[in-house]
Structures are given as structure tokens and as C-alpha cells.
Coordinates of C-alpha atoms and ligand atoms in Angstrom, one line a residue:
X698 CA 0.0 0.0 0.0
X699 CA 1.2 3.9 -0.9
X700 CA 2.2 6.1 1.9
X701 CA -0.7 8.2 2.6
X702 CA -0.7 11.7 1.2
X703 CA -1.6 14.0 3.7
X704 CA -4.1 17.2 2.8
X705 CA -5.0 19.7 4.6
X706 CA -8.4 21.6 4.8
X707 CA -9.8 24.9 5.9
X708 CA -12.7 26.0 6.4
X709 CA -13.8 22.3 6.9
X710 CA -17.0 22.2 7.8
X711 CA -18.4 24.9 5.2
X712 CA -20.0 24.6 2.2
X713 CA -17.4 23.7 -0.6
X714 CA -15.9 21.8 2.2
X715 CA -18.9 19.7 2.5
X716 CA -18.9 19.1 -1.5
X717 CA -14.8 18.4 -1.0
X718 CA -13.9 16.3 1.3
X719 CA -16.0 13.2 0.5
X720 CA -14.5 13.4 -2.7
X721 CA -11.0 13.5 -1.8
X722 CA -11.9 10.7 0.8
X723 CA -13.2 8.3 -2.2
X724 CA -10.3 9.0 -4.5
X725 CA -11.0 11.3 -6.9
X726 CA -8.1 13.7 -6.8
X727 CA -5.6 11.9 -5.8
X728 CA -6.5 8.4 -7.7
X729 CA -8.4 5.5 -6.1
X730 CA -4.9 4.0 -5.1
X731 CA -3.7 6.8 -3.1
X732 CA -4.6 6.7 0.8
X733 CA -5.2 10.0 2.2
X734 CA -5.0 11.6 5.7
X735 CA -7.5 14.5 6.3
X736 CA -6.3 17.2 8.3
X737 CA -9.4 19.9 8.5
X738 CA -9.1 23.3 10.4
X739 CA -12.3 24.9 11.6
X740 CA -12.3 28.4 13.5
X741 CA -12.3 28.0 17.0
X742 CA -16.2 28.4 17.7
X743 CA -17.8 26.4 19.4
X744 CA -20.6 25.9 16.4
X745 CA -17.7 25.8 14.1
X746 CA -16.1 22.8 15.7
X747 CA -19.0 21.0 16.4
X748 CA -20.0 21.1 13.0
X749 CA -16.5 19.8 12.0
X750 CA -17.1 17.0 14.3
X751 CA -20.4 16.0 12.6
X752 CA -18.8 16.1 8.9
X753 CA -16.1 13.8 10.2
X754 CA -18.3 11.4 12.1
X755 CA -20.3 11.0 8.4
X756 CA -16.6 10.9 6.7
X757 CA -16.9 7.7 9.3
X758 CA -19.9 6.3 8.5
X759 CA -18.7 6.3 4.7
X760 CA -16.0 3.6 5.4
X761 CA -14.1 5.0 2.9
X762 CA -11.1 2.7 2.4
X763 CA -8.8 4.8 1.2
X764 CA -9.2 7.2 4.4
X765 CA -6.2 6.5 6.4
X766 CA -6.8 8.9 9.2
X767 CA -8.4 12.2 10.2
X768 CA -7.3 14.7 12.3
X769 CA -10.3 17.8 13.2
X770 CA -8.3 21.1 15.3
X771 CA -9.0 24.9 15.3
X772 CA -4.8 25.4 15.2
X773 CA -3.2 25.8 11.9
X774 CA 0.0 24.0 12.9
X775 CA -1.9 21.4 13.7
X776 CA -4.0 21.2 10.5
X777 CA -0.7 21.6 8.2
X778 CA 1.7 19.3 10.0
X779 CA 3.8 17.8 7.1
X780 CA 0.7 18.2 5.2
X781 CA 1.8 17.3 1.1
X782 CA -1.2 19.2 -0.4
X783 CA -3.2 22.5 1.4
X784 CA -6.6 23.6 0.3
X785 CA -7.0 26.7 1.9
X786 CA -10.8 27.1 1.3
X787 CA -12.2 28.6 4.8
X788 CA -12.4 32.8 4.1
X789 CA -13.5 35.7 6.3
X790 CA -16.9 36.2 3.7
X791 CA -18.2 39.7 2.8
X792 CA -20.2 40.8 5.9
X793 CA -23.1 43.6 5.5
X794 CA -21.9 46.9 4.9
X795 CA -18.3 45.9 4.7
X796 CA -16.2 47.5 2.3
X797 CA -14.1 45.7 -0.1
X798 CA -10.6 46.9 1.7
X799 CA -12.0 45.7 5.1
X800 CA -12.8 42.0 3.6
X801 CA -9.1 42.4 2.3
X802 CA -7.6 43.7 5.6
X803 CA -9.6 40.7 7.7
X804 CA -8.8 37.7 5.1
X805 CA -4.9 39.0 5.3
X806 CA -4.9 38.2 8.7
X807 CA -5.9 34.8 8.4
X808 CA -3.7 34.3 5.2
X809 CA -1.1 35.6 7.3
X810 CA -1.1 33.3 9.7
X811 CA -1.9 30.2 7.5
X812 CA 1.1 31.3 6.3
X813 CA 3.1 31.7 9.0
X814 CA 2.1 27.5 10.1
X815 CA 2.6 26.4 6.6
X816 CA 6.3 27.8 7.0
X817 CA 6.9 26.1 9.9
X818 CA 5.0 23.0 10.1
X819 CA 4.1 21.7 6.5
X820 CA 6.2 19.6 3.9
X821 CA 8.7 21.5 2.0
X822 CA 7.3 20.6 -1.3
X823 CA 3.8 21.1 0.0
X824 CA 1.4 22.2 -2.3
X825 CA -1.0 25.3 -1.9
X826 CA -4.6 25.9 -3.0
X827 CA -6.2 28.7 -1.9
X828 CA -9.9 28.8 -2.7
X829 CA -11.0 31.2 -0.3
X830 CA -11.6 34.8 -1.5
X831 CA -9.5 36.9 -2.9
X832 CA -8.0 33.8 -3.4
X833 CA -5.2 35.3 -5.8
X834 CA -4.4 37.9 -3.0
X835 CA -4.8 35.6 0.2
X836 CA -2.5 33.4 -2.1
X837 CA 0.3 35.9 -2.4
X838 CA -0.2 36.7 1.5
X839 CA 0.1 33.4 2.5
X840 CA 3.2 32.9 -0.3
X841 CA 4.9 35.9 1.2
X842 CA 3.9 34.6 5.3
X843 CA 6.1 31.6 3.8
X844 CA 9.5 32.5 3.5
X845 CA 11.2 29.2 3.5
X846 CA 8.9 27.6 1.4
X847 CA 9.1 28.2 -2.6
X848 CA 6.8 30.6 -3.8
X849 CA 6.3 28.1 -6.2
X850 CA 4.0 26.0 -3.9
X851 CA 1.4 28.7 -3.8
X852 CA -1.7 28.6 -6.0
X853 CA -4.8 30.3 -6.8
X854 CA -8.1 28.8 -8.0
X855 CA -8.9 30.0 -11.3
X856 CA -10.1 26.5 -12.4
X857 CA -13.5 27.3 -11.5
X858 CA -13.6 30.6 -14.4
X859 CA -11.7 27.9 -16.7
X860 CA -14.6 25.1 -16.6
X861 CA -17.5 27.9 -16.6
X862 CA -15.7 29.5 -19.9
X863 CA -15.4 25.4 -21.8
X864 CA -19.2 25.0 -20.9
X865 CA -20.3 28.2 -22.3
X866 CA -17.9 27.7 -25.6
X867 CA -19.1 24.2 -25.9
X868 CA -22.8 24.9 -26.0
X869 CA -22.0 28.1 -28.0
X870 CA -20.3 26.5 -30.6
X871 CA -22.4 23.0 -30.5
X872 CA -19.4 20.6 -29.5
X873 CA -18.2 18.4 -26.4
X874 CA -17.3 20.2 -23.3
X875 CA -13.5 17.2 -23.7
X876 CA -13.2 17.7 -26.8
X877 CA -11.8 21.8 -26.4
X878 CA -8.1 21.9 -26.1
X879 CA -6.0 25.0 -25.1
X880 CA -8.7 27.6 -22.9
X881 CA -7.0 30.1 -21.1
X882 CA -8.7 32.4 -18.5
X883 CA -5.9 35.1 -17.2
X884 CA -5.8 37.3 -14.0
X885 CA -8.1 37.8 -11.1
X886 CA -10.6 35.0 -9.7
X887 CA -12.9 38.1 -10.0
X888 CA -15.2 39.5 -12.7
X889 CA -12.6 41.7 -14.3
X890 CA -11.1 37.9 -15.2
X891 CA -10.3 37.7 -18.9
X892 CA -11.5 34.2 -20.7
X893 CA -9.6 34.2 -24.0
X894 CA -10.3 31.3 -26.8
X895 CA -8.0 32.8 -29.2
X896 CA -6.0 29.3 -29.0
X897 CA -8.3 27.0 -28.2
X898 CA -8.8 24.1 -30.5
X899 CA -11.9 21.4 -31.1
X900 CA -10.5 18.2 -32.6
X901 CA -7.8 20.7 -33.6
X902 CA -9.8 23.0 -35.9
X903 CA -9.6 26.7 -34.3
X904 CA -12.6 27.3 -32.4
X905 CA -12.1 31.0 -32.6
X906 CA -12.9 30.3 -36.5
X907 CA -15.8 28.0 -35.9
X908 CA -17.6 30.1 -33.4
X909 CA -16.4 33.3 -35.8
X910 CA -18.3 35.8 -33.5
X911 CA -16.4 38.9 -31.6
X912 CA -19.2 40.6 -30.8
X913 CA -20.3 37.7 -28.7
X914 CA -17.1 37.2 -27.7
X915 CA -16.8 40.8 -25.8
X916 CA -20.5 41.4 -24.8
X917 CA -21.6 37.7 -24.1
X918 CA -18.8 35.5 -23.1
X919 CA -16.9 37.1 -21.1
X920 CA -19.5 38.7 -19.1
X921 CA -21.0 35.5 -18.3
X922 CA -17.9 33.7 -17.3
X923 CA -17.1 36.9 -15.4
X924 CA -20.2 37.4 -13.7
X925 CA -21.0 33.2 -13.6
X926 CA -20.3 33.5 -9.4
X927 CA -23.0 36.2 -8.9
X928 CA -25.8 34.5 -11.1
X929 CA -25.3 31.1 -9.2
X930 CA -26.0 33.4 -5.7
X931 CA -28.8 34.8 -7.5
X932 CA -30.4 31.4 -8.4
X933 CA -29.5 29.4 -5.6
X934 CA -29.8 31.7 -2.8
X935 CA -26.0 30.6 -1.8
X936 CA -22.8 30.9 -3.6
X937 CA -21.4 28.0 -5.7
X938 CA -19.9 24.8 -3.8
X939 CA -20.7 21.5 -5.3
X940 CA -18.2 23.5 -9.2
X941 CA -16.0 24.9 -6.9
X942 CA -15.3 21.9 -5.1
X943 CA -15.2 20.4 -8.2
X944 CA -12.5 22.5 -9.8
X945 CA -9.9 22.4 -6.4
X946 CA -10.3 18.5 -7.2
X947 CA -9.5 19.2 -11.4
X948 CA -6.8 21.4 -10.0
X949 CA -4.5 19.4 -7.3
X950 CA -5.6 16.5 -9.7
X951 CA -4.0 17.9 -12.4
X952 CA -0.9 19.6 -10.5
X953 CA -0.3 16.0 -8.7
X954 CA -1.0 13.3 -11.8
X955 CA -0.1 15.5 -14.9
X956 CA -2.4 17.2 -17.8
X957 CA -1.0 15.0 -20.5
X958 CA 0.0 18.1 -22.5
X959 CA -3.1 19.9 -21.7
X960 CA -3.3 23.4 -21.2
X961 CA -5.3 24.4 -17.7
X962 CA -5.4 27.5 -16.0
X963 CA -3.8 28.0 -12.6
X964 CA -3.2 31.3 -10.6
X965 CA 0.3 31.2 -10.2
X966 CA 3.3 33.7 -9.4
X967 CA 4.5 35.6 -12.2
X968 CA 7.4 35.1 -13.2
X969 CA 7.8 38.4 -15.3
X970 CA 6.3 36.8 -18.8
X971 CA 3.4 38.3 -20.5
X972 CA 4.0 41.9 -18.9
X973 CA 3.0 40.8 -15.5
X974 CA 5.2 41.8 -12.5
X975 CA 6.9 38.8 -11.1
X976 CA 5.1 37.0 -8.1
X977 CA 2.0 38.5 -8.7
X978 CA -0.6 35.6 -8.6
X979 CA -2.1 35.9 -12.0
X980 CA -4.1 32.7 -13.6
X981 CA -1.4 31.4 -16.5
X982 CA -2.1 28.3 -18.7
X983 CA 0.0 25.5 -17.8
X984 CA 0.8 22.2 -18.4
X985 CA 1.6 19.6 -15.5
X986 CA 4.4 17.0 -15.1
X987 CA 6.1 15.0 -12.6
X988 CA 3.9 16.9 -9.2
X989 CA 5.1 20.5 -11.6
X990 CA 3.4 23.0 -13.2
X991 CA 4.9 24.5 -16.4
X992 CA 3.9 27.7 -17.9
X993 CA 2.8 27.9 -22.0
X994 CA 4.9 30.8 -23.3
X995 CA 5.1 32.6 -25.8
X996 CA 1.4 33.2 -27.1
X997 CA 1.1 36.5 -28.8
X998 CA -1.3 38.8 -26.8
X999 CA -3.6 41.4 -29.4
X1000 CA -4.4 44.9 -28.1
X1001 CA -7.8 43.5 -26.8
X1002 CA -6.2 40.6 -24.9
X1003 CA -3.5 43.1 -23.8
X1004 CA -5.9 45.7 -22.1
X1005 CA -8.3 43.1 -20.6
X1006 CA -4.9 41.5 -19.4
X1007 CA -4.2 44.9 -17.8
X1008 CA -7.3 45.7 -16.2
X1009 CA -7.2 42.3 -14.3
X1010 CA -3.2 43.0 -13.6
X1011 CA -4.0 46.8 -11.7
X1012 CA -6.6 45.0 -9.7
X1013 CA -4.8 42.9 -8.4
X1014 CA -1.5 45.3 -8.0
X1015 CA -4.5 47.5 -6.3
X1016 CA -5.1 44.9 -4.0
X1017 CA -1.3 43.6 -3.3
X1018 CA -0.7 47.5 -2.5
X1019 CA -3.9 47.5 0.0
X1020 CA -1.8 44.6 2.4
X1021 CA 1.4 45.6 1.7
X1022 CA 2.2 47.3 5.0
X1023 CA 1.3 44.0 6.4
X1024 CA 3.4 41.5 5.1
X1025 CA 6.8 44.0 5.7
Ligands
NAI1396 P1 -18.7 28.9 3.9 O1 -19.0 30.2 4.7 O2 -19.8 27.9 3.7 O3 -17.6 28.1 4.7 C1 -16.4 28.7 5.0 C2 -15.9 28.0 6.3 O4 -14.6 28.5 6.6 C3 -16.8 28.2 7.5 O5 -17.2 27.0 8.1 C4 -15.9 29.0 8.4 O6 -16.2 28.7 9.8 C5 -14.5 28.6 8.0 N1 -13.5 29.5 8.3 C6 -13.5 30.9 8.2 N2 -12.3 31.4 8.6 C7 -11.5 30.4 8.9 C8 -10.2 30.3 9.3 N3 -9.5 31.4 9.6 N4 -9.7 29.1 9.5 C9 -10.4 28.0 9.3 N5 -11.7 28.0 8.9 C10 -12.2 29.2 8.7 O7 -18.1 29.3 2.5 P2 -17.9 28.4 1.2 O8 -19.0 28.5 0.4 O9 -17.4 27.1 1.6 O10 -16.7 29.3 0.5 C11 -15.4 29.4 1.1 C12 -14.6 30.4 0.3 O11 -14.4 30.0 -1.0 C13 -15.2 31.8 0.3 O12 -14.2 32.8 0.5 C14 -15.7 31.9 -1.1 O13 -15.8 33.2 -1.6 C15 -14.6 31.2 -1.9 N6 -14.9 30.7 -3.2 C16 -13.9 30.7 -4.2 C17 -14.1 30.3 -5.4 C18 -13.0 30.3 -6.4 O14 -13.3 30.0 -7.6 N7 -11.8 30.7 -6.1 C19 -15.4 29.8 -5.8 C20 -16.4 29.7 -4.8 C21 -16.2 30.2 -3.5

């Protein structure tokens, strides 16, 4: 039997964590011959905690074989001891009448701090998600809280944006969601997010050509795609779980097994190519090998591309200047 892999959890006992953790229990990111230890963190309430308890007593009652272990704590060095793989997913959510810089100010604490354990306590090669909003920002908090680790390890969910933008091309151009090849979506988990199918290929035939449509392009797509997180609150009365769950799985999935020289998007620090400041976390497409994610170079960026590419870049540089007298 494999050594088990050991992943850590925040914000446990939420709502993406209840569409996450069953799955990662039954084998579905890390393959179905991969034990796993669980290692979920919950804030230190007592409601918090004892909701914890009751997700892991029904992570019990699933007999999962594959579950080696579970461990359920409120303390961060706890939750990321020599934990492989972190999905940071719990997030201080918008409250009423709270501005946009305050929600920044309160998630850099946390971030922060995660930080700050991850340093000390997790595997050097461990491997960051961070799902809770602004995930690209909490992720460069928590890279920069992380000195000794490589900012490499630190990543941004912008997987969720990617799957939204192949379902809308797919029924837009009449084809199979598997069947598109080489999607990009860069920047921000946030609407000013640019979805770009410029090189994106069905059965290898350009499906720029085939769908053949700019207008759509700039007043349909990528208003959807941007604005797909708000419409799911507005239907459902909550915000998405079960796709974002979904898409931290297709991510560490990916990262971990390999992409098969596929292109997906991660948010991932810059390393100065397309004109975006190095370490920014900026969702790239990439291709996976060997537990590494590689960056496709070299694609030529049009004047459109370039200024939605921009407007997604001073956001975030907006937002890295807001916490910047934090992190020193
Ligand atoms: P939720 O509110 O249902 O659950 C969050 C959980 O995190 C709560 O149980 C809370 O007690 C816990 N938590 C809060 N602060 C914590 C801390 N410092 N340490 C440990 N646990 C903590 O929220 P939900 O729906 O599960 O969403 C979680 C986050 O994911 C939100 O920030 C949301 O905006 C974000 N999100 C990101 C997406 C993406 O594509 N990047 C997509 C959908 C959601």
C-alpha cells in the first residue's frame, strides 16, 4: 500500500468543504490507489467545531477505504503538519456593509497566519490551494507569510472561471465540453477575469474560427464567465460549492497526476512573462508534469487581450498594494 498523502483543509465544515472532502476521501483527486490523511481546520467556535465533528463522524460512517486517518483542530500547525497538499478554502466572507478593503484587511490576517504554520510545520514541497476569496491575494499573503517555502507551492483557484468558460464555448459552438483543447482564463478570480479562446482548438480545428463571433465574444462571453459567481447566488440563494469543489479536485488533480499536455489555467506567481510583475498571482495556462506545473509561453497577446490582461493586472496590484504594510 502507498504512503498516505496527507491534505490539509480549511474551512472544513463549510460549504465547498462539505462538496470536498467526500471526494478527496473516495479518490477522486488523488486516484483510487492513493490513501489519504485529512487534516481539516475549523475556527475556534464552538458551532464551528461541532459542525466539523459531525462532517467527520459522516466521513466515518462512509468507510471509505482509502481514508487513512483524520485529524479535526481549530490550530493551523496542527492542520498543516507535514501536510503534502493544502486547500486553503475557509475565508472571512463579505459581511453587511463591509467594504471591499476591510474584507481584504480581515482575510490578510488569516492568510497571514496560514502562512506563517505552513512555514513552519508543512512539507517543504507542499502544495498550496487557496480557494478562499481573494483567493489570488490571500494566495500571495500566504506565499509571502512563507519564506522558507518556494513561492512556487502557492496557488490560486482560477479553475473554476476555466470550466464555466469550456461549458459556455461548448454549447455556443455546438461541440463536447472534452473535446476543447488549449482555454486560457488570465488574471483575477474576479469579474474583471479575462476568458480568452484565441487558441483554443476542437478536434484541432480553431474554435475562434468555428464560433467566428467577436461581438459575442466581448458582450456575451466574457461577461458571463465573469459574472457566472454572482448568477449562481442569484439562483440558488447561496454561492457555488458543489463546481467549486469540483475544480480544487481538477486542480491538485491535475498539479499532482499531470495534464497530459493539456493546457489548464492556474493562478500562479508571475514570473515576469506576458507583462506581469513577477510574483503576482495571475491565472497562467500551464501544463503539468512529474507533481510540476509549467507555464505555456510565448502566445502572442492582441491589443484586446492586452488591455483586458491589464485591467485584471491593476486589480490585483491595487489589492497587493492594499496589504502591503502587512506583510513587511
Ligand atoms: P462557507 O462560509 O460555507 O464556509 C467557510 C468555512 O470556513 C466556514 O465553516 C468558516 O467557519 C470557516 N473559516 C472561516 N475562517 C476560517 C479560518 N481562519 N480558519 C479555518 N476555517 C475558517 O463558505 P464556502 O461557500 O465554503 O466558501 C469558502 C470560500 O471560497 C469563500 O471565501 C468563497 O468566496 C470562496 N470561493 C472561491 C471560489 C473560487 O473560484 N476561487 C469559488 C467559490 C467560492
Amino acid at each position: 500500500m502507498k504512503t498516505p498523502v496527507r491534505v490539509a483543509v480549511t474551512g472544513a465544515a463549510g460549504q465547498i468543504g462539505y462538496s470536498l472532502l467526500f471526494r478527496i476521501a473516495s479518490g477522486e483527486m488523488l486516484g483510487k490507489d492513493q490513501p489519504v490523511v485529512l487534516q481539516m481546520l475549523e475556527l475556534p467556535l464552538e458551532k464551528a467545531q461541532a459542525a466539523l465533528k459531525g462532517v467527520m463522524m459522516e466521513l466515518e460512517d462512509c468507510a471509505f477505504p482509502l481514508l487513512a486517518g483524520m485529524v479535526g483542530t481549530d490550530d493551523p500547525e496542527v492542520a498543516f503538519k507535514d501536510a503534502d497538499i493544502a486547500l486553503l478554502v475557509g475565508a472571512r466572507p463579505r459581511g453587511p456593509g463591509m467594504e471591499r478593503k476591510d474584507l481584504l484587511l480581515e482575510n490578510a490576517k488569516i492568510f497571514t497566519a496560514q502562512g506563517a504554520a505552513l512555514n513552519k510545520v508543512a512539507k517543504r514541497d507542499v502544495k498550496v490551494l487557496v480557494v478562499g476569496n481573494p483567493a489570488n491575494t490571500n494566495a500571495y499573503i500566504a506565499m509571502k507569510s512563507a519564506p522558507d517555502l518556494p513561492a512556487k507551492n502557492f496557488t490560486a483557484m482560477l479553475r473554476l472561471d476555466h470550466n464555466r468558460a469550456l461549458s459556455q464555448l461548448a454549447a455556443k459552438a455546438g461541440v463536447a465540453v472534452g473535446d476543447i483543447e488549449k482555454m486560457v482564463v488570465w488574471g483575477n478570480h474576479s469579474p474583471t477575469m479575462y476568458p480568452d479562446y484565441r487558441f483554443a482548438t476542437v478536434n484541432g480545428e480553431s474554435l475562434k474560427d468555428k464560433i467566428n463571433d467577436a461581438e459575442w465574444n466581448a458582450n456575451v462571453f466574457i461577461p458571463t464567465v465573469g459574472k457566472r459567481g454572482a448568477a449562481i447566488i442569484e439562483a440558488r440563494g447561496l454561492s457555488s460549492a458543489a463546481s467549486a469543489a469540483n475544480a480544487a479536485i481538477d486542480h491538485i488533480r491535475d498539479w499532482v497526476l499531470g495534464t497530459n499536455g493539456k493546457w489548464v489555467t492556474m493562478g500562479v506567481p508571475s514570473d515576469g512573462s506576458y507583462g506581469i510583475p513577477e510574483g503576482i498571482i495571475y491565472g497562467v495556462p500551464v501544463t503539468c508534469e512529474n507533481g510540476e506545473y509549467t507555464r505555456v509561453q510565448g502566445l502572442e497577446i492582441d491589443a484586446f487581450s492586452r488591455e483586458r490582461m491589464d485591467k485584471t493586472l491593476a486589480e490585483l496590484e491595487e489589492e497587493r498594494a492594499g496589504v502591503a504594510h502587512l506583510l513587511g
